[in-house]
């Protein structure tokens, strides 16, 4: 259907209702991602974001439809798709190196121990944990644990990195520093990534495209927002960009009101298979008020 | 200056210990008035009747007896007179053999039950019925089918240690965190590797707790089992010394049983500490 790197085509998730019948969390959901792109999905709790991510990871299979990565339909978990878990999910009986090496040796089963450790160390250094490689996860702070999770996911050199609110359990300072590093590492490696978040600023800083999901049940993709900010943005001064407030206001407006009301006032010409793509940016003529501009 | 809590606790333990010894010593002093009797008759009656000595041995008698056993723990003067070391070796041998047989069965079966909800439900009624059976109730059946008293005792140890290990292993395996299993799934870890690298280390503390409960029960049961089957072992020793009316030896055996039980328990506690991971 599409020649996109990652395509989600008509997936659905339904829960059995207590009295019989089923509650539809979402159905007929379509979107796609390009190679090397960072996509975020934003929406309120209960809209099925985590299910979408689990579908992409292969941890759950969609009830209808299919998710396709690089031309192959997902039928289960794969080393091509690494997951960074919200709760970091490190193995507490293994050291930092042991945790990363476990992933590396799962990826390249015929590698020698030296090869595995050297490769793992490369990624431990990349996330700035050199010197702590022999510590157990219990000896690390929350931010360091999540760095190990990131190193573990990156070390298997996946086609796509899937992140389920990876920074939500961290304090604000650690979160900011880690976001910056993740963006730097992903840009360096050209890694395709998909992330769930609640945090509008996190989405604006990290993502190239932001998928907006309306409230569940019967959630749908309202639109896909293209991030108008320059690619070499830095976290400390993104708010100085003229496009920052237009895109931020657009996202906030969606989360606060349109995520609830979208269902009742579906725009004319809305097509589930091709959700509208918008690029909110400052008007060149600087007219206040209307900042939304439709692309394509 | 206040000494550390440990030092104060040790001091208090010593005070309690010597207080107990003193009370025991005073309690077994003979106070009964002795009626004069014919010397021929007195020779038949022994010191309890003639000098008013208590029939219960005091701490000094027990201490002397312990010293005697320590000097010669492994003597063997026929079937009814063996050193306490030999008897303990027999008991420990039976316990360890029955216990390791139970480990061989309980761990794999517990894994199976823990990993499969179907197996868990299918085995549950049997486990629930078998678990509360006193291990000694199996003894006649074991003697009848096995026709060897020593192996029957080992079987009884096996059957009493298998349940706590089985139940704890199944619980530990079924309670492995889903996120760790998801890590294994996203890394495409094959089932055998997953069992040894994720499930086993994750469930190890729970499994060792079951093993610790089991060794405790096994050591409790061996004394009773050996009283029944006779011949050798510390349980038989206790019963034999009761028949000899050597209360001193019975008390020594009680002490030794307690000490060995503690050593077994602490050994598994140490293994548990090694395998426990802080989160």
PDB file of N, CA, C and O in Angstrom, chain B residues 73-139:
ATOM      1  N   UNK B  73      33.569 -39.600  69.225  1.00  0.00           N
ATOM      2  CA  UNK B  73      32.270 -39.499  68.556  1.00  0.00           C
ATOM      3  C   UNK B  73      31.960 -40.681  67.632  1.00  0.00           C
ATOM      4  O   UNK B  73      30.811 -40.919  67.317  1.00  0.00           O
ATOM      5  N   UNK B  74      32.978 -41.399  67.207  1.00  0.00           N
ATOM      6  CA  UNK B  74      32.727 -42.387  66.149  1.00  0.00           C
ATOM      7  C   UNK B  74      32.973 -43.830  66.593  1.00  0.00           C
ATOM      8  O   UNK B  74      33.237 -44.677  65.764  1.00  0.00           O
ATOM      9  N   UNK B  75      32.865 -44.112  67.888  1.00  0.00           N
ATOM     10  CA  UNK B  75      33.092 -45.503  68.307  1.00  0.00           C
ATOM     11  C   UNK B  75      31.957 -46.398  67.828  1.00  0.00           C
ATOM     12  O   UNK B  75      30.840 -45.950  67.600  1.00  0.00           O
ATOM     13  N   UNK B  76      32.245 -47.664  67.680  1.00  0.00           N
ATOM     14  CA  UNK B  76      31.224 -48.614  67.233  1.00  0.00           C
ATOM     15  C   UNK B  76      31.408 -49.911  68.009  1.00  0.00           C
ATOM     16  O   UNK B  76      32.314 -50.689  67.753  1.00  0.00           O
ATOM     17  N   UNK B  77      30.517 -50.088  69.006  1.00  0.00           N
ATOM     18  CA  UNK B  77      30.606 -51.319  69.791  1.00  0.00           C
ATOM     19  C   UNK B  77      29.330 -52.110  69.601  1.00  0.00           C
ATOM     20  O   UNK B  77      28.552 -52.321  70.518  1.00  0.00           O
ATOM     21  N   UNK B  78      29.038 -52.445  68.367  1.00  0.00           N
ATOM     22  CA  UNK B  78      27.864 -53.262  68.097  1.00  0.00           C
ATOM     23  C   UNK B  78      26.644 -52.423  67.768  1.00  0.00           C
ATOM     24  O   UNK B  78      26.673 -51.202  67.881  1.00  0.00           O
ATOM     25  N   UNK B  79      25.583 -53.098  67.334  1.00  0.00           N
ATOM     26  CA  UNK B  79      24.420 -52.402  66.781  1.00  0.00           C
ATOM     27  C   UNK B  79      23.744 -51.449  67.750  1.00  0.00           C
ATOM     28  O   UNK B  79      23.132 -50.471  67.320  1.00  0.00           O
ATOM     29  N   UNK B  80      23.829 -51.697  69.076  1.00  0.00           N
ATOM     30  CA  UNK B  80      23.110 -50.831  69.998  1.00  0.00           C
ATOM     31  C   UNK B  80      24.019 -49.848  70.714  1.00  0.00           C
ATOM     32  O   UNK B  80      23.583 -49.184  71.636  1.00  0.00           O
ATOM     33  N   UNK B  81      25.268 -49.754  70.287  1.00  0.00           N
ATOM     34  CA  UNK B  81      26.192 -48.874  70.989  1.00  0.00           C
ATOM     35  C   UNK B  81      27.168 -48.239  70.007  1.00  0.00           C
ATOM     36  O   UNK B  81      28.269 -48.709  69.821  1.00  0.00           O
ATOM     37  N   UNK B  82      26.695 -47.198  69.339  1.00  0.00           N
ATOM     38  CA  UNK B  82      27.546 -46.495  68.383  1.00  0.00           C
ATOM     39  C   UNK B  82      27.714 -45.060  68.843  1.00  0.00           C
ATOM     40  O   UNK B  82      26.840 -44.490  69.510  1.00  0.00           O
ATOM     41  N   UNK B  83      28.821 -44.431  68.447  1.00  0.00           N
ATOM     42  CA  UNK B  83      29.075 -43.039  68.814  1.00  0.00           C
ATOM     43  C   UNK B  83      28.039 -42.096  68.199  1.00  0.00           C
ATOM     44  O   UNK B  83      27.435 -42.392  67.161  1.00  0.00           O
ATOM     45  N   UNK B  84      27.844 -40.960  68.840  1.00  0.00           N
ATOM     46  CA  UNK B  84      26.815 -40.015  68.391  1.00  0.00           C
ATOM     47  C   UNK B  84      27.177 -39.450  67.015  1.00  0.00           C
ATOM     48  O   UNK B  84      26.298 -39.125  66.208  1.00  0.00           O
ATOM     49  N   UNK B  85      28.483 -39.391  66.710  1.00  0.00           N
ATOM     50  CA  UNK B  85      28.911 -38.912  65.387  1.00  0.00           C
ATOM     51  C   UNK B  85      28.444 -39.848  64.294  1.00  0.00           C
ATOM     52  O   UNK B  85      27.965 -39.395  63.230  1.00  0.00           O
ATOM     53  N   UNK B  86      28.558 -41.162  64.522  1.00  0.00           N
ATOM     54  CA  UNK B  86      28.100 -42.144  63.523  1.00  0.00           C
ATOM     55  C   UNK B  86      26.594 -42.021  63.319  1.00  0.00           C
ATOM     56  O   UNK B  86      26.092 -41.994  62.186  1.00  0.00           O
ATOM     57  N   UNK B  87      25.870 -41.885  64.442  1.00  0.00           N
ATOM     58  CA  UNK B  87      24.407 -41.775  64.342  1.00  0.00           C
ATOM     59  C   UNK B  87      24.013 -40.518  63.550  1.00  0.00           C
ATOM     60  O   UNK B  87      23.117 -40.557  62.711  1.00  0.00           O
ATOM     61  N   UNK B  88      24.706 -39.424  63.834  1.00  0.00           N
ATOM     62  CA  UNK B  88      24.405 -38.180  63.117  1.00  0.00           C
ATOM     63  C   UNK B  88      24.712 -38.328  61.628  1.00  0.00           C
ATOM     64  O   UNK B  88      23.958 -37.846  60.779  1.00  0.00           O
ATOM     65  N   UNK B  89      25.821 -39.025  61.324  1.00  0.00           N
ATOM     66  CA  UNK B  89      26.184 -39.200  59.925  1.00  0.00           C
ATOM     67  C   UNK B  89      25.098 -39.986  59.192  1.00  0.00           C
ATOM     68  O   UNK B  89      24.734 -39.653  58.060  1.00  0.00           O
ATOM     69  N   UNK B  90      24.561 -41.013  59.849  1.00  0.00           N
ATOM     70  CA  UNK B  90      23.465 -41.770  59.230  1.00  0.00           C
ATOM     71  C   UNK B  90      22.258 -40.858  58.957  1.00  0.00           C
ATOM     72  O   UNK B  90      21.689 -40.851  57.863  1.00  0.00           O
ATOM     73  N   UNK B  91      21.898 -40.074  59.964  1.00  0.00           N
ATOM     74  CA  UNK B  91      20.722 -39.204  59.814  1.00  0.00           C
ATOM     75  C   UNK B  91      20.938 -38.172  58.708  1.00  0.00           C
ATOM     76  O   UNK B  91      20.076 -37.958  57.853  1.00  0.00           O
ATOM     77  N   UNK B  92      22.112 -37.538  58.748  1.00  0.00           N
ATOM     78  CA  UNK B  92      22.399 -36.513  57.743  1.00  0.00           C
ATOM     79  C   UNK B  92      22.407 -37.115  56.350  1.00  0.00           C
ATOM     80  O   UNK B  92      21.881 -36.531  55.403  1.00  0.00           O
ATOM     81  N   UNK B  93      22.980 -38.303  56.233  1.00  0.00           N
ATOM     82  CA  UNK B  93      23.013 -38.976  54.934  1.00  0.00           C
ATOM     83  C   UNK B  93      21.612 -39.196  54.396  1.00  0.00           C
ATOM     84  O   UNK B  93      21.316 -38.894  53.237  1.00  0.00           O
ATOM     85  N   UNK B  94      20.713 -39.702  55.264  1.00  0.00           N
ATOM     86  CA  UNK B  94      19.330 -39.946  54.823  1.00  0.00           C
ATOM     87  C   UNK B  94      18.645 -38.648  54.442  1.00  0.00           C
ATOM     88  O   UNK B  94      17.982 -38.548  53.413  1.00  0.00           O
ATOM     89  N   UNK B  95      18.825 -37.622  55.300  1.00  0.00           N
ATOM     90  CA  UNK B  95      18.167 -36.336  55.037  1.00  0.00           C
ATOM     91  C   UNK B  95      18.660 -35.756  53.706  1.00  0.00           C
ATOM     92  O   UNK B  95      17.865 -35.361  52.852  1.00  0.00           O
ATOM     93  N   UNK B  96      19.969 -35.745  53.505  1.00  0.00           N
ATOM     94  CA  UNK B  96      20.495 -35.107  52.301  1.00  0.00           C
ATOM     95  C   UNK B  96      20.091 -35.877  51.050  1.00  0.00           C
ATOM     96  O   UNK B  96      19.726 -35.277  50.032  1.00  0.00           O
ATOM     97  N   UNK B  97      20.104 -37.228  51.155  1.00  0.00           N
ATOM     98  CA  UNK B  97      19.722 -38.032  49.994  1.00  0.00           C
ATOM     99  C   UNK B  97      18.254 -37.785  49.621  1.00  0.00           C
ATOM    100  O   UNK B  97      17.927 -37.478  48.468  1.00  0.00           O
ATOM    101  N   UNK B  98      17.371 -37.895  50.641  1.00  0.00           N
ATOM    102  CA  UNK B  98      15.942 -37.681  50.378  1.00  0.00           C
ATOM    103  C   UNK B  98      15.684 -36.265  49.891  1.00  0.00           C
ATOM    104  O   UNK B  98      14.892 -36.020  48.970  1.00  0.00           O
ATOM    105  N   UNK B  99      16.419 -35.305  50.479  1.00  0.00           N
ATOM    106  CA  UNK B  99      16.235 -33.904  50.143  1.00  0.00           C
ATOM    107  C   UNK B  99      16.667 -33.629  48.706  1.00  0.00           C
ATOM    108  O   UNK B  99      15.960 -32.960  47.956  1.00  0.00           O
ATOM    109  N   UNK B 100      17.806 -34.187  48.290  1.00  0.00           N
ATOM    110  CA  UNK B 100      18.256 -33.907  46.926  1.00  0.00           C
ATOM    111  C   UNK B 100      17.387 -34.606  45.881  1.00  0.00           C
ATOM    112  O   UNK B 100      17.162 -34.057  44.802  1.00  0.00           O
ATOM    113  N   UNK B 101      16.867 -35.768  46.242  1.00  0.00           N
ATOM    114  CA  UNK B 101      15.891 -36.394  45.341  1.00  0.00           C
ATOM    115  C   UNK B 101      14.681 -35.466  45.175  1.00  0.00           C
ATOM    116  O   UNK B 101      14.156 -35.279  44.071  1.00  0.00           O
ATOM    117  N   UNK B 102      14.260 -34.872  46.300  1.00  0.00           N
ATOM    118  CA  UNK B 102      13.112 -33.957  46.255  1.00  0.00           C
ATOM    119  C   UNK B 102      13.437 -32.727  45.396  1.00  0.00           C
ATOM    120  O   UNK B 102      12.602 -32.264  44.620  1.00  0.00           O
ATOM    121  N   UNK B 103      14.686 -32.223  45.505  1.00  0.00           N
ATOM    122  CA  UNK B 103      15.092 -31.078  44.679  1.00  0.00           C
ATOM    123  C   UNK B 103      14.997 -31.445  43.197  1.00  0.00           C
ATOM    124  O   UNK B 103      14.463 -30.685  42.377  1.00  0.00           O
ATOM    125  N   UNK B 104      15.491 -32.638  42.864  1.00  0.00           N
ATOM    126  CA  UNK B 104      15.493 -33.077  41.470  1.00  0.00           C
ATOM    127  C   UNK B 104      14.077 -33.141  40.891  1.00  0.00           C
ATOM    128  O   UNK B 104      13.868 -32.912  39.707  1.00  0.00           O
ATOM    129  N   UNK B 105      13.122 -33.475  41.747  1.00  0.00           N
ATOM    130  CA  UNK B 105      11.737 -33.572  41.268  1.00  0.00           C
ATOM    131  C   UNK B 105      11.044 -32.216  41.342  1.00  0.00           C
ATOM    132  O   UNK B 105      10.382 -31.785  40.393  1.00  0.00           O
ATOM    133  N   UNK B 106      11.206 -31.519  42.488  1.00  0.00           N
ATOM    134  CA  UNK B 106      10.401 -30.322  42.749  1.00  0.00           C
ATOM    135  C   UNK B 106      10.774 -29.160  41.830  1.00  0.00           C
ATOM    136  O   UNK B 106       9.898 -28.419  41.382  1.00  0.00           O
ATOM    137  N   UNK B 107      12.070 -29.002  41.542  1.00  0.00           N
ATOM    138  CA  UNK B 107      12.465 -27.832  40.754  1.00  0.00           C
ATOM    139  C   UNK B 107      11.956 -27.899  39.307  1.00  0.00           C
ATOM    140  O   UNK B 107      11.285 -26.974  38.861  1.00  0.00           O
ATOM    141  N   UNK B 108      12.217 -28.999  38.583  1.00  0.00           N
ATOM    142  CA  UNK B 108      11.679 -29.048  37.211  1.00  0.00           C
ATOM    143  C   UNK B 108      10.147 -29.028  37.180  1.00  0.00           C
ATOM    144  O   UNK B 108       9.545 -28.317  36.373  1.00  0.00           O
ATOM    145  N   UNK B 109       9.525 -29.789  38.110  1.00  0.00           N
ATOM    146  CA  UNK B 109       8.060 -29.831  38.124  1.00  0.00           C
ATOM    147  C   UNK B 109       7.495 -28.452  38.498  1.00  0.00           C
ATOM    148  O   UNK B 109       6.505 -27.998  37.907  1.00  0.00           O
ATOM    149  N   UNK B 110       8.150 -27.798  39.450  1.00  0.00           N
ATOM    150  CA  UNK B 110       7.716 -26.458  39.839  1.00  0.00           C
ATOM    151  C   UNK B 110       7.825 -25.472  38.676  1.00  0.00           C
ATOM    152  O   UNK B 110       6.958 -24.621  38.480  1.00  0.00           O
ATOM    153  N   UNK B 111       8.890 -25.605  37.890  1.00  0.00           N
ATOM    154  CA  UNK B 111       9.061 -24.776  36.694  1.00  0.00           C
ATOM    155  C   UNK B 111       7.897 -24.985  35.734  1.00  0.00           C
ATOM    156  O   UNK B 111       7.296 -24.030  35.239  1.00  0.00           O
ATOM    157  N   UNK B 112       7.589 -26.258  35.500  1.00  0.00           N
ATOM    158  CA  UNK B 112       6.506 -26.599  34.574  1.00  0.00           C
ATOM    159  C   UNK B 112       5.183 -26.005  35.059  1.00  0.00           C
ATOM    160  O   UNK B 112       4.450 -25.362  34.302  1.00  0.00           O
ATOM    161  N   UNK B 113       4.905 -26.203  36.360  1.00  0.00           N
ATOM    162  CA  UNK B 113       3.642 -25.719  36.917  1.00  0.00           C
ATOM    163  C   UNK B 113       3.602 -24.191  36.899  1.00  0.00           C
ATOM    164  O   UNK B 113       2.585 -23.582  36.590  1.00  0.00           O
ATOM    165  N   UNK B 114       4.757 -23.579  37.206  1.00  0.00           N
ATOM    166  CA  UNK B 114       4.796 -22.121  37.250  1.00  0.00           C
ATOM    167  C   UNK B 114       4.649 -21.483  35.882  1.00  0.00           C
ATOM    168  O   UNK B 114       4.118 -20.385  35.744  1.00  0.00           O
ATOM    169  N   UNK B 115       5.134 -22.171  34.851  1.00  0.00           N
ATOM    170  CA  UNK B 115       5.109 -21.565  33.521  1.00  0.00           C
ATOM    171  C   UNK B 115       3.810 -21.821  32.788  1.00  0.00           C
ATOM    172  O   UNK B 115       3.474 -21.106  31.848  1.00  0.00           O
ATOM    173  N   UNK B 116       3.082 -22.859  33.170  1.00  0.00           N
ATOM    174  CA  UNK B 116       1.876 -23.213  32.427  1.00  0.00           C
ATOM    175  C   UNK B 116       0.646 -23.120  33.326  1.00  0.00           C
ATOM    176  O   UNK B 116       0.500 -23.894  34.275  1.00  0.00           O
ATOM    177  N   UNK B 117      -0.246 -22.186  33.031  1.00  0.00           N
ATOM    178  CA  UNK B 117      -1.471 -22.082  33.821  1.00  0.00           C
ATOM    179  C   UNK B 117      -2.291 -23.381  33.765  1.00  0.00           C
ATOM    180  O   UNK B 117      -2.939 -23.758  34.746  1.00  0.00           O
ATOM    181  N   UNK B 118      -2.209 -24.083  32.631  1.00  0.00           N
ATOM    182  CA  UNK B 118      -2.928 -25.361  32.497  1.00  0.00           C
ATOM    183  C   UNK B 118      -2.404 -26.368  33.514  1.00  0.00           C
ATOM    184  O   UNK B 118      -3.168 -26.965  34.279  1.00  0.00           O
ATOM    185  N   UNK B 119      -1.071 -26.540  33.546  1.00  0.00           N
ATOM    186  CA  UNK B 119      -0.454 -27.485  34.477  1.00  0.00           C
ATOM    187  C   UNK B 119      -0.735 -27.059  35.914  1.00  0.00           C
ATOM    188  O   UNK B 119      -0.986 -27.893  36.777  1.00  0.00           O
ATOM    189  N   UNK B 120      -0.679 -25.740  36.137  1.00  0.00           N
ATOM    190  CA  UNK B 120      -0.904 -25.231  37.482  1.00  0.00           C
ATOM    191  C   UNK B 120      -2.265 -25.668  37.998  1.00  0.00           C
ATOM    192  O   UNK B 120      -2.400 -26.170  39.116  1.00  0.00           O
ATOM    193  N   UNK B 121      -3.285 -25.505  37.147  1.00  0.00           N
ATOM    194  CA  UNK B 121      -4.633 -25.885  37.577  1.00  0.00           C
ATOM    195  C   UNK B 121      -4.782 -27.388  37.671  1.00  0.00           C
ATOM    196  O   UNK B 121      -5.478 -27.905  38.549  1.00  0.00           O
ATOM    197  N   UNK B 122      -4.137 -28.109  36.756  1.00  0.00           N
ATOM    198  CA  UNK B 122      -4.285 -29.562  36.736  1.00  0.00           C
ATOM    199  C   UNK B 122      -3.638 -30.203  37.960  1.00  0.00           C
ATOM    200  O   UNK B 122      -4.171 -31.147  38.537  1.00  0.00           O
ATOM    201  N   UNK B 123      -2.473 -29.659  38.385  1.00  0.00           N
ATOM    202  CA  UNK B 123      -1.759 -30.262  39.513  1.00  0.00           C
ATOM    203  C   UNK B 123      -2.298 -29.785  40.855  1.00  0.00           C
ATOM    204  O   UNK B 123      -2.078 -30.430  41.871  1.00  0.00           O
ATOM    205  N   UNK B 124      -2.977 -28.628  40.847  1.00  0.00           N
ATOM    206  CA  UNK B 124      -3.356 -28.001  42.110  1.00  0.00           C
ATOM    207  C   UNK B 124      -4.111 -28.924  43.078  1.00  0.00           C
ATOM    208  O   UNK B 124      -3.741 -29.034  44.241  1.00  0.00           O
ATOM    209  N   UNK B 125      -5.164 -29.647  42.630  1.00  0.00           N
ATOM    210  CA  UNK B 125      -5.885 -30.502  43.585  1.00  0.00           C
ATOM    211  C   UNK B 125      -4.991 -31.567  44.224  1.00  0.00           C
ATOM    212  O   UNK B 125      -5.112 -31.830  45.425  1.00  0.00           O
ATOM    213  N   UNK B 126      -4.085 -32.139  43.444  1.00  0.00           N
ATOM    214  CA  UNK B 126      -3.210 -33.170  44.001  1.00  0.00           C
ATOM    215  C   UNK B 126      -2.291 -32.585  45.066  1.00  0.00           C
ATOM    216  O   UNK B 126      -2.126 -33.147  46.150  1.00  0.00           O
ATOM    217  N   UNK B 127      -1.731 -31.404  44.739  1.00  0.00           N
ATOM    218  CA  UNK B 127      -0.815 -30.781  45.700  1.00  0.00           C
ATOM    219  C   UNK B 127      -1.565 -30.438  46.981  1.00  0.00           C
ATOM    220  O   UNK B 127      -1.082 -30.687  48.084  1.00  0.00           O
ATOM    221  N   UNK B 128      -2.789 -29.910  46.826  1.00  0.00           N
ATOM    222  CA  UNK B 128      -3.555 -29.505  48.002  1.00  0.00           C
ATOM    223  C   UNK B 128      -3.857 -30.694  48.909  1.00  0.00           C
ATOM    224  O   UNK B 128      -3.892 -30.557  50.134  1.00  0.00           O
ATOM    225  N   UNK B 129      -4.106 -31.879  48.320  1.00  0.00           N
ATOM    226  CA  UNK B 129      -4.419 -33.062  49.130  1.00  0.00           C
ATOM    227  C   UNK B 129      -3.143 -33.666  49.721  1.00  0.00           C
ATOM    228  O   UNK B 129      -3.118 -34.066  50.890  1.00  0.00           O
ATOM    229  N   UNK B 130      -2.073 -33.705  48.933  1.00  0.00           N
ATOM    230  CA  UNK B 130      -0.855 -34.385  49.381  1.00  0.00           C
ATOM    231  C   UNK B 130      -0.100 -33.570  50.434  1.00  0.00           C
ATOM    232  O   UNK B 130       0.524 -34.131  51.324  1.00  0.00           O
ATOM    233  N   UNK B 131      -0.175 -32.230  50.310  1.00  0.00           N
ATOM    234  CA  UNK B 131       0.626 -31.363  51.164  1.00  0.00           C
ATOM    235  C   UNK B 131       0.342 -31.564  52.661  1.00  0.00           C
ATOM    236  O   UNK B 131       1.279 -31.650  53.441  1.00  0.00           O
ATOM    237  N   UNK B 132      -0.941 -31.633  53.082  1.00  0.00           N
ATOM    238  CA  UNK B 132      -1.165 -31.721  54.528  1.00  0.00           C
ATOM    239  C   UNK B 132      -0.975 -33.117  55.126  1.00  0.00           C
ATOM    240  O   UNK B 132      -1.160 -33.287  56.329  1.00  0.00           O
ATOM    241  N   UNK B 133      -0.631 -34.121  54.325  1.00  0.00           N
ATOM    242  CA  UNK B 133      -0.455 -35.465  54.874  1.00  0.00           C
ATOM    243  C   UNK B 133       0.819 -35.509  55.708  1.00  0.00           C
ATOM    244  O   UNK B 133       1.882 -35.125  55.232  1.00  0.00           O
ATOM    245  N   UNK B 134       0.710 -35.967  56.949  1.00  0.00           N
ATOM    246  CA  UNK B 134       1.908 -36.116  57.768  1.00  0.00           C
ATOM    247  C   UNK B 134       2.838 -37.111  57.095  1.00  0.00           C
ATOM    248  O   UNK B 134       2.414 -38.193  56.695  1.00  0.00           O
ATOM    249  N   UNK B 135       4.098 -36.762  56.935  1.00  0.00           N
ATOM    250  CA  UNK B 135       5.005 -37.659  56.205  1.00  0.00           C
ATOM    251  C   UNK B 135       5.075 -39.053  56.829  1.00  0.00           C
ATOM    252  O   UNK B 135       5.259 -40.038  56.120  1.00  0.00           O
ATOM    253  N   UNK B 136       4.881 -39.137  58.160  1.00  0.00           N
ATOM    254  CA  UNK B 136       4.989 -40.452  58.809  1.00  0.00           C
ATOM    255  C   UNK B 136       3.831 -41.368  58.434  1.00  0.00           C
ATOM    256  O   UNK B 136       3.941 -42.588  58.529  1.00  0.00           O
ATOM    257  N   UNK B 137       2.723 -40.751  57.965  1.00  0.00           N
ATOM    258  CA  UNK B 137       1.598 -41.583  57.533  1.00  0.00           C
ATOM    259  C   UNK B 137       1.967 -42.422  56.314  1.00  0.00           C
ATOM    260  O   UNK B 137       1.339 -43.442  56.045  1.00  0.00           O
ATOM    261  N   UNK B 138       2.987 -41.982  55.588  1.00  0.00           N
ATOM    262  CA  UNK B 138       3.427 -42.752  54.425  1.00  0.00           C
ATOM    263  C   UNK B 138       4.244 -43.973  54.829  1.00  0.00           C
ATOM    264  O   UNK B 138       4.459 -44.869  54.016  1.00  0.00           O
ATOM    265  N   UNK B 139       4.752 -43.961  56.087  1.00  0.00           N
ATOM    266  CA  UNK B 139       5.740 -44.956  56.488  1.00  0.00           C
ATOM    267  C   UNK B 139       5.275 -46.405  56.268  1.00  0.00           C
ATOM    268  O   UNK B 139       6.018 -47.184  55.647  1.00  0.00           O
TER     269      UNK B 139
END
